[in-house]
Structures are given as C-alpha cells and as structure tokens.
Short mmCIF file of C-alpha atoms and ligand atoms in Angstrom, two decimals:
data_model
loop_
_atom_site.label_atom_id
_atom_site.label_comp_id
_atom_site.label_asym_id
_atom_site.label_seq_id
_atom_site.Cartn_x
_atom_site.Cartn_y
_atom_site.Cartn_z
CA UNK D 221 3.42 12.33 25.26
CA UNK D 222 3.99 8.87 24.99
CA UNK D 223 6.85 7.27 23.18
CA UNK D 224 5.03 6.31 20.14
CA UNK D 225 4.00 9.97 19.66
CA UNK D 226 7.04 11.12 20.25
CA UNK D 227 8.71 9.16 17.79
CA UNK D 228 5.86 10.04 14.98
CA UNK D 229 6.71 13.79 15.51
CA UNK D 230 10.04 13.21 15.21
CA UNK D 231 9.16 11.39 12.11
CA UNK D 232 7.25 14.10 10.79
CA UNK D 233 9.68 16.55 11.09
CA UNK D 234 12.27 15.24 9.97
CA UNK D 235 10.52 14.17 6.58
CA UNK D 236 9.67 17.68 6.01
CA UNK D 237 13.58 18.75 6.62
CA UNK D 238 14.41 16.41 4.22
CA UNK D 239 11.28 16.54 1.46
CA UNK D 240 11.28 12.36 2.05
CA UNK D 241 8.32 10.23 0.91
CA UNK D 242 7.55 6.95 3.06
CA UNK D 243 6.47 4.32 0.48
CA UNK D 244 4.82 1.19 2.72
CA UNK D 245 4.47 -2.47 1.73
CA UNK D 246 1.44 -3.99 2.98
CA UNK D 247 2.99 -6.13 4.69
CA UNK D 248 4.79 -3.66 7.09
CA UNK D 249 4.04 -3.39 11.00
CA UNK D 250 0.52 -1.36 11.83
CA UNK D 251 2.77 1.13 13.13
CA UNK D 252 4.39 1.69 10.35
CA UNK D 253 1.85 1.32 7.70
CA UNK D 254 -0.13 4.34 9.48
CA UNK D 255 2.66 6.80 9.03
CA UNK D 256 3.04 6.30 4.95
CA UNK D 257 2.65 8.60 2.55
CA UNK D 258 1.30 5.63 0.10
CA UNK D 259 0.78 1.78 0.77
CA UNK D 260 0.76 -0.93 -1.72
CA UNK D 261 2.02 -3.89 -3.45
CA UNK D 262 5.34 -3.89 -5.58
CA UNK D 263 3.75 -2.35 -8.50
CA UNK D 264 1.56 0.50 -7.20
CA UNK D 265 4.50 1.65 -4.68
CA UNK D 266 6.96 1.11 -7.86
CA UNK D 267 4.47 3.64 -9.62
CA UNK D 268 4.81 5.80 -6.77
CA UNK D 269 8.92 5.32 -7.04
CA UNK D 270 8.92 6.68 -10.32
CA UNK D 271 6.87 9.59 -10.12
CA UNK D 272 7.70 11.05 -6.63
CA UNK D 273 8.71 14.86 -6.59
CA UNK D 274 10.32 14.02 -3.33
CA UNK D 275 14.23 14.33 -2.75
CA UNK D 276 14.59 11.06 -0.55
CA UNK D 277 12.37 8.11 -0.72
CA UNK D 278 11.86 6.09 2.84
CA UNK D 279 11.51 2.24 1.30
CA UNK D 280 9.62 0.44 4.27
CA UNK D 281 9.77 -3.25 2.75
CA UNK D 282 12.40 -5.36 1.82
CA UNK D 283 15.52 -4.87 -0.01
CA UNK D 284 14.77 -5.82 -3.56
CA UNK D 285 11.77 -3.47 -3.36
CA UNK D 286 14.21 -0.27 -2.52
CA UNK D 287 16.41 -1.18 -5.05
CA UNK D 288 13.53 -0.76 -7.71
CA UNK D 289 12.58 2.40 -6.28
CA UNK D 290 16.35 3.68 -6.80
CA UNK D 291 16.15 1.95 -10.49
CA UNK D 292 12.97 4.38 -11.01
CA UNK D 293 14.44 7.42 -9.59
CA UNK D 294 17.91 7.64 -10.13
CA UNK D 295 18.63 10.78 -8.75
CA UNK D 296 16.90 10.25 -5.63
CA UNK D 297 18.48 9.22 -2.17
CA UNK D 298 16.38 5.94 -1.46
CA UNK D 299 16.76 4.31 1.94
CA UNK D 300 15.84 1.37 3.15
CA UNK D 301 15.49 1.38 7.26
CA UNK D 302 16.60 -1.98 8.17
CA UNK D 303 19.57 -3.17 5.71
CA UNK D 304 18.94 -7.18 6.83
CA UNK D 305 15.44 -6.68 5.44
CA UNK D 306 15.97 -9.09 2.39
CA UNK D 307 13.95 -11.52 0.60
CA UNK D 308 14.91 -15.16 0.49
CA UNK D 309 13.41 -15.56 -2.36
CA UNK D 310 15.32 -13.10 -4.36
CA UNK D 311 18.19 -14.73 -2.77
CA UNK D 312 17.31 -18.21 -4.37
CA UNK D 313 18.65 -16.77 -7.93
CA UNK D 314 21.85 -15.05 -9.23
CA UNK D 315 23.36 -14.04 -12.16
CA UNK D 316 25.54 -17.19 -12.53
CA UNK D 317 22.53 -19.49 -12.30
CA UNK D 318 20.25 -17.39 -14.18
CA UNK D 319 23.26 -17.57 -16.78
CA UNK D 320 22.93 -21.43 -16.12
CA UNK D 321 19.10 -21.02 -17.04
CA UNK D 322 19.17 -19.49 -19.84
CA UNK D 323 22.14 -21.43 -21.74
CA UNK D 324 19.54 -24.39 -21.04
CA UNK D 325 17.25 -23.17 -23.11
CA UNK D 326 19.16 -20.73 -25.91
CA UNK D 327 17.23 -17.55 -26.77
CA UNK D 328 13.77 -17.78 -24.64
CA UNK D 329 13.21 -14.50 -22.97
CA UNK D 330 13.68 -14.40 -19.17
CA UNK D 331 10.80 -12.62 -17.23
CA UNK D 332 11.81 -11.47 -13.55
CA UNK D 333 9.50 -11.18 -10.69
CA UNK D 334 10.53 -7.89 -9.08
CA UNK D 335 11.63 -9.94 -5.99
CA UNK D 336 14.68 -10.45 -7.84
CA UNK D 337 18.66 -8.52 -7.42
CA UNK D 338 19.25 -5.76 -10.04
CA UNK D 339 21.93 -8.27 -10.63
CA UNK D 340 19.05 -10.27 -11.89
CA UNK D 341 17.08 -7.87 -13.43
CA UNK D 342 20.02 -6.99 -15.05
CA UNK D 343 20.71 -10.62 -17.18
CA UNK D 344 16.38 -10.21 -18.02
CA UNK D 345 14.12 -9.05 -20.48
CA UNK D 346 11.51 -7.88 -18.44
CA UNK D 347 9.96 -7.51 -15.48
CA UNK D 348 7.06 -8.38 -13.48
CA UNK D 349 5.05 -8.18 -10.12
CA UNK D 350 2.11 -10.27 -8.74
CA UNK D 351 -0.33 -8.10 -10.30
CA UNK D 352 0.61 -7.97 -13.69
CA UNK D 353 2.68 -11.24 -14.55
CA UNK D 354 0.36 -12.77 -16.65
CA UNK D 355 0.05 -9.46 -18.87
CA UNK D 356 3.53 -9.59 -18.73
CA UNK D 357 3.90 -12.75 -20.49
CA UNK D 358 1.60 -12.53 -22.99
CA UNK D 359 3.35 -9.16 -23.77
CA UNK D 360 5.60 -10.93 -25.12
CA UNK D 361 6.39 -11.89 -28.47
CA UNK D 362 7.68 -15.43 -27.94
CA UNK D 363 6.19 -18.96 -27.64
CA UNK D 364 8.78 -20.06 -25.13
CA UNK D 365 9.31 -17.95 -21.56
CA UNK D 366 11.66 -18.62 -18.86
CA UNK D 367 10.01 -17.31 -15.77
CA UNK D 368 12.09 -16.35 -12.35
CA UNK D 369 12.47 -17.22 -9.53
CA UNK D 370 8.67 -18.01 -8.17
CA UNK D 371 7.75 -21.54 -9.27
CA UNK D 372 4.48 -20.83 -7.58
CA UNK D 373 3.82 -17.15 -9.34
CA UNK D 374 4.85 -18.67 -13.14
CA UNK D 375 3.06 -21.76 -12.57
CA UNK D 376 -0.04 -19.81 -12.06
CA UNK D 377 1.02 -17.25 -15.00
CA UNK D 378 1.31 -21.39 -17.20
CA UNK D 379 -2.08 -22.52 -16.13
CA UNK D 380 -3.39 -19.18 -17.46
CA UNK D 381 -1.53 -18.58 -21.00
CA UNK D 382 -1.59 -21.55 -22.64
CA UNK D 383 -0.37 -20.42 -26.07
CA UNK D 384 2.91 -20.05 -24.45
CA UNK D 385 5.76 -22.73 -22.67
CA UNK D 386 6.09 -20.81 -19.18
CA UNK D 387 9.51 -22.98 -18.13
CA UNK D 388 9.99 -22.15 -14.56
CA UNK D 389 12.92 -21.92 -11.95
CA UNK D 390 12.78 -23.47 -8.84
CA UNK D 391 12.62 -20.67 -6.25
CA UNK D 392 10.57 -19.60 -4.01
CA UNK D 393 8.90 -17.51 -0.93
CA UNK D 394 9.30 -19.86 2.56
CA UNK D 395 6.44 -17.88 3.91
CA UNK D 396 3.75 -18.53 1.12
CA UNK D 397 4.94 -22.40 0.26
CA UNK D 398 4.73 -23.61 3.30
CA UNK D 399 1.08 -22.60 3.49
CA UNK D 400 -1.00 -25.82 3.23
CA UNK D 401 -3.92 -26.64 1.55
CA UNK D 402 -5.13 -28.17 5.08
CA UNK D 403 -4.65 -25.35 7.00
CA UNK D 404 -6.68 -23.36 4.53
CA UNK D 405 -9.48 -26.01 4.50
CA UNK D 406 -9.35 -25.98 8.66
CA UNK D 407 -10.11 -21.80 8.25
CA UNK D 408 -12.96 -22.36 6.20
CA UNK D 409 -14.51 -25.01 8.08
CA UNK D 410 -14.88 -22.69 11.06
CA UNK D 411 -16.09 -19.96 8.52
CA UNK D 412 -18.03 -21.62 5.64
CA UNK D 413 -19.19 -18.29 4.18
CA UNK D 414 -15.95 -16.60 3.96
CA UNK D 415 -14.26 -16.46 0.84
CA UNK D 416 -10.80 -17.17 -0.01
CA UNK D 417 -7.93 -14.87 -1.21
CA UNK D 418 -4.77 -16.08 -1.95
CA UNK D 419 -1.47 -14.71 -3.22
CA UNK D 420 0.31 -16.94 -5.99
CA UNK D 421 3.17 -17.04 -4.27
CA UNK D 422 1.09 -19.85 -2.78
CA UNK D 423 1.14 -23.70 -4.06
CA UNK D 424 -1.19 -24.78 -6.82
CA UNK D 425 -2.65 -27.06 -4.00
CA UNK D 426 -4.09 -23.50 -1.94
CA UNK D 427 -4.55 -21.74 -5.11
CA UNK D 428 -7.02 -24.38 -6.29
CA UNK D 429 -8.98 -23.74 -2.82
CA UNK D 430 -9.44 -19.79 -3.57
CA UNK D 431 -12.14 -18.03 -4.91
CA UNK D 432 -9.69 -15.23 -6.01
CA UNK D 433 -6.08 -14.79 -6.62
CA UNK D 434 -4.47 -11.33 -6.64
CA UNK D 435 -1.67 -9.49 -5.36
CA UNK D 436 -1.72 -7.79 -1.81
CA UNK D 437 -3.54 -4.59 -3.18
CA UNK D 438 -6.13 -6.85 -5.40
CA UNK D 439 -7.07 -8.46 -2.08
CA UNK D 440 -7.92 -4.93 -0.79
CA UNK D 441 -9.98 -3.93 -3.72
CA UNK D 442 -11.69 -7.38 -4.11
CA UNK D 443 -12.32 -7.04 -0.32
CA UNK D 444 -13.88 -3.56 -0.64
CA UNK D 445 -16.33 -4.89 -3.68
CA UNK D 446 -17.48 -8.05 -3.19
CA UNK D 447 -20.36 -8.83 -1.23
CA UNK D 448 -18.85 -11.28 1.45
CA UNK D 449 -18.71 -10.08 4.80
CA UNK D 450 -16.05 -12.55 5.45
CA UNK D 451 -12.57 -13.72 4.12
CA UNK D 452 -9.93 -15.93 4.61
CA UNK D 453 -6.87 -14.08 3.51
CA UNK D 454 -4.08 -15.95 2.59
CA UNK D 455 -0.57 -14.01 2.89
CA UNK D 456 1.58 -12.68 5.01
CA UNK D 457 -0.28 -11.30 7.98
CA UNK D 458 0.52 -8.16 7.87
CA UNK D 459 -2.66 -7.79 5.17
CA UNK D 460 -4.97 -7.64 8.08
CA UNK D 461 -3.69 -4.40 9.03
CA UNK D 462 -5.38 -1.96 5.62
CA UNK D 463 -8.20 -4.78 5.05
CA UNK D 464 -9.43 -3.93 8.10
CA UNK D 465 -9.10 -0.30 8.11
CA UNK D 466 -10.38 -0.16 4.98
CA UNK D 467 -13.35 -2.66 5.46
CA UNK D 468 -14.80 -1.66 8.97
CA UNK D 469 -17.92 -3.80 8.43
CA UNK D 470 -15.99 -7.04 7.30
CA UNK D 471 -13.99 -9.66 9.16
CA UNK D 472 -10.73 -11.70 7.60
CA UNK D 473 -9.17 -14.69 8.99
CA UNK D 474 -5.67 -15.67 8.50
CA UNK D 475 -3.46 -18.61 8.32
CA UNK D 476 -1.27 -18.97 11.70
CA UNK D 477 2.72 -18.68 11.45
CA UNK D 478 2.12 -16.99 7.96
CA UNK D 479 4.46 -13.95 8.89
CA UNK D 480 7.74 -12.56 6.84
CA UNK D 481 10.48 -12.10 9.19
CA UNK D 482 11.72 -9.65 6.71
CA UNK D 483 9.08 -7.18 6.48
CA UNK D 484 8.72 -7.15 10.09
CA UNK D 485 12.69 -5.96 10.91
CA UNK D 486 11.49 -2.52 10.54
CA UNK D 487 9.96 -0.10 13.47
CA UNK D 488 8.83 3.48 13.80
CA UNK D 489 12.58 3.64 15.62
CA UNK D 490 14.15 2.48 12.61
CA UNK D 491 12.22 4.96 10.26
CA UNK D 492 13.23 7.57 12.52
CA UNK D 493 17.29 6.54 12.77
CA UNK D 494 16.46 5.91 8.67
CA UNK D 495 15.76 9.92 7.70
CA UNK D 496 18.16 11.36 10.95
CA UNK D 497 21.34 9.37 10.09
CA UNK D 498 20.72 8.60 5.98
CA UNK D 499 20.57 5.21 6.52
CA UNK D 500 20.58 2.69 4.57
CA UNK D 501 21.63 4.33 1.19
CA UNK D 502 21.06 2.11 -1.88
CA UNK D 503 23.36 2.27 -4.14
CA UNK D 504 24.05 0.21 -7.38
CA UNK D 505 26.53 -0.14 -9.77
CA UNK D 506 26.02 2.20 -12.94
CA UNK D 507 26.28 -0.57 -15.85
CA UNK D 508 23.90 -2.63 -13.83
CA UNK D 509 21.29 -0.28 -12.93
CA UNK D 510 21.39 0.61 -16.67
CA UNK D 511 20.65 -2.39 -17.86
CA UNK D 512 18.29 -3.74 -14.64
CA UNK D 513 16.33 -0.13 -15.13
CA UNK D 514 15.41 -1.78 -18.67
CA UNK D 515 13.69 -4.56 -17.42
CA UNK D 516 11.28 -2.76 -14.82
CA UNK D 517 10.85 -0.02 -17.28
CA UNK D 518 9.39 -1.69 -19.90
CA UNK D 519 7.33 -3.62 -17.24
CA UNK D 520 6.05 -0.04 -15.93
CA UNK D 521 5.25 1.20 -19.55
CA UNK D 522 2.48 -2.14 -19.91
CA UNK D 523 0.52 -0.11 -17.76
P1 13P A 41 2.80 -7.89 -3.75
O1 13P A 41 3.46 -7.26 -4.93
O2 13P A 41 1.56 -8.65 -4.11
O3 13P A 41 2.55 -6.88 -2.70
O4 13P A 41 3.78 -9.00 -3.16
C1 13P A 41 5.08 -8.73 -2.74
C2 13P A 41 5.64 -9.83 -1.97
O5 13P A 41 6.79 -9.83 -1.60
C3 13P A 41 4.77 -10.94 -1.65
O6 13P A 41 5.41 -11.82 -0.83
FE1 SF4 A 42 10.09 -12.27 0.02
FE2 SF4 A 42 8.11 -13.88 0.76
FE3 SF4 A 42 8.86 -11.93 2.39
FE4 SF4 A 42 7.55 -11.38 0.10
S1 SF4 A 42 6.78 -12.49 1.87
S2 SF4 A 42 9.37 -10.34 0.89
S3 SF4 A 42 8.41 -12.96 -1.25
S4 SF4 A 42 10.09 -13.69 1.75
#
C-alpha cells in the first residue's frame, strides 16, 4: 500500500470514530479535495456548516472560513488542520479600523465579506460571500453601504447597484490583485475561443476582460453549461482541480503564479494529525460569536 493510501484509510477511519465531516474549499490541494465529504465556495460549504448532523467538522481552507463554520454550529468541535492557514485579506481589517470606518461615515450599514475575523463580523450588519454580495446589498434598506474589506468584490457589487453609494475599504486578496489585465490578454491570445472567468476579487481592469464573473462554484456550474470547450479561469489555481473532473471533455487555462499560499498549507498528513490529535480547535469568545453569528445568519437566511 502506498503512503497515500495509507494515509486515506487512516483518514477514513478515523472520521468514522469521530462522526467528522471534511468540508473542502476549492481551492484545496487535489489530494485533499478528493477525500471531502462536500466541496465549494464560502457559501455552499457555510450551508453545509450549518446543517451538518456531524459531531466534528474538518475545515480544509483557511481560517476565517472555520471560524464561520463554528459561528453556524456552535456546538460542534470545528478544526481547522493547519492553524497558519489565514487570509491576508481578512487580516487587512480589524475592529479598531472598522470602528475608524464607520465613525467616517455615521450610521451607514457595514456589509462584511466572509473573509473577515468574527471580530469583524462582530462590529457588522451583515454578511456576504462572492456569490451573493450583490443580493446582499440590495437587501438592504439603506442608500448608503460601507462595504469590507475587498475593494475589488464591492467595487464590482457599485458598478452593479447603482441606486445605492457602495463606499469601500481598501483591502484586499494579494493573490487576485496582482492578476493583470496583460497576463489575461497573453492567455487568450494563445486561446482565442476560450472564454473568460474571473473571480471579483480581481481588478476592474481583468473583470472588464471576462465574459463571466462568479464565485469559485459559479465557475464550475457556468463551466458545466455553457457551450465553450475552452476557458481561461481566473483564480487561484487550485480551480483546475473539480473543473476538470467535472468537465472531462473541456480544457481551462490559468494565469501563472496565481496560487494562495494559504490554502495550500494543508496535506492529507495534516487532515490525518487534524481528526487523531483534535487539532486545531476553534474557539471564540461567547459575546463575539453572539454578535458575529448575527451577521452570517441573516446573510444565510437571503437564501
Ligand atoms: P469563494 O467564496 O468564491 O470560493 O472565494 C473564497 C476566497 O477566498 C476567494 O479567494
Ligand atoms: Fe484570502 Fe485570497 Fe487566499 Fe482567498 S485566495 S483565502 S481571499 S488570500
């Protein structure tokens, strides 16, 4: 048996010991990605958070992501396998400076990306993922928004509600704004026919290029209906992974050096130390989880 199978059974056995689910970003190693009990984007595997029967939840992503999953389901034990796996982005806001925000502009609601601190989540009104931010805001009863901490994400969400003043925060993901425009036009030179998908976490100047934006699970169902038999996918790499499995027939570019450090930390070997040893336990302060459980509820109820 070789060591990859070995460490799968292991795996398997242990997450029947311990009734564990393994919710799996689609970002996540191959590896790991082919061992989960569900993939998806933050909101589908926040769904999945909230209505697991399971008594531990395995969080294969990054660290705001397991945090949400423990805000859903309280009396869970969530883990998250690698506890470095963070997001910078998240990191680019606390609560002092969302504090700072919002005294700038006196009783405008704050809308969170989930890739935010329960900290965060915690000083907001509501939140919101790539796939539903622009339902989010128009939720909302208001005709001024403060949107954090994507710049990217809420100046897409601005170009797309125009009854509303979207002010945005300056943060932002390294790995999607340092995509250029160039190095999406070089792609599609090579492959004229392909079309272009692009998360906005990108710049205006690549989302202008695309022919669809969407989170990391609308890029698999736009891949599995349109016609193309090409795409240019423009994320983190680790897409490639379930658009090809899904899409035998189909073949997707990506951008070089587009890669998350983050959501790469963790291995089968860390899933496995994860479930034997209860590592790493999330755990967050009642009075904030309270209130940060507020914000991604009422997010989870706009269906
Ligand atoms: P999705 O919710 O689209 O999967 O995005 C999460 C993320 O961190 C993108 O960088
Ligand atoms: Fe954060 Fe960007 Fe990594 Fe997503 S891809 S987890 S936003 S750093």
């Amino acid at each position: 048996m070789s060591d990859t199978d070995k460490l799968v059974e292991d795996i398997q056995r242990l997450r029947e010991e311990r009734n564990a689910v393994l919710l799996v970003h689609n970002y996540q190693r191959a590896e790991v990605q082919d061992i989960a009990d569900f993939t998806g984007d933050s909101l589908g595997l926040s769904r999945q958070a909230a209505q697991t029967e399971a008594d531990v939840i395995v969080f294969c992503g990054v660290h705001f992501m397991a945090q949400t999953a423990k805000l859903l389901s309280p009396a869970k034990t969530v883990l998250l396998p690698e506890k470095d796996a963070g997001c910078p982005m998240a990191d680019m806001i606390d609560p002092e400076l969302l504090r700072e925000f919002k005294a700038e502009h006196p009783g405008a609601p704050v809308v969170a990306y989930v890739n935010t601190t329960a900290e965060v989540k915690a000083e907001s009104d509501i939140c919101c993922t790539s796939a539903n931010a622009e339902e989010v805001v128009r939720s909302l009863d208001a005709d001024k928004i403060l949107f954090v901490p994507d710049q990217n994400l809420g100046r897409w969400v601005a170009r797309h509600v125009l009854e509303k003043e979207v002010i945005l925060y300056g943060g932002f993901c390294p790995t999607h704004h340092d995509i250029t425009g160039e190095q999406v036009l070089e792609v599609k030179r090579a492959h004229p026919e392909a079309e272009i998908m692009a998360h906005p976490e990108c710049t205006s100047e690549v989302l202008d290029l695309a022919d669809a934006v969407l989170s990391t699970s609308g890029m698999l169902r736009y891949a599995q209906s349109s016609d193309a038999a090409e795409f240019i996918v423009v994320t983190e790499l680790g897409m490639l992974h379930p658009l090809a499995v899904e899409n035998p027939g189909k073949t997707f570019y990506t951008i070089t050096g587009a890669i998350c450090p983050n959501m790469k930390l963790t291995t089968l070997g860390s899933v496995r130390r994860s479930l034997a040893d209860n590592v790493h336990e999330i755990d967050i302060d009642p009075a904030i989880a309270e209130k940060a459980r507020r914000a991604v509820q009422r997010m989870v109820e706009i269906g």
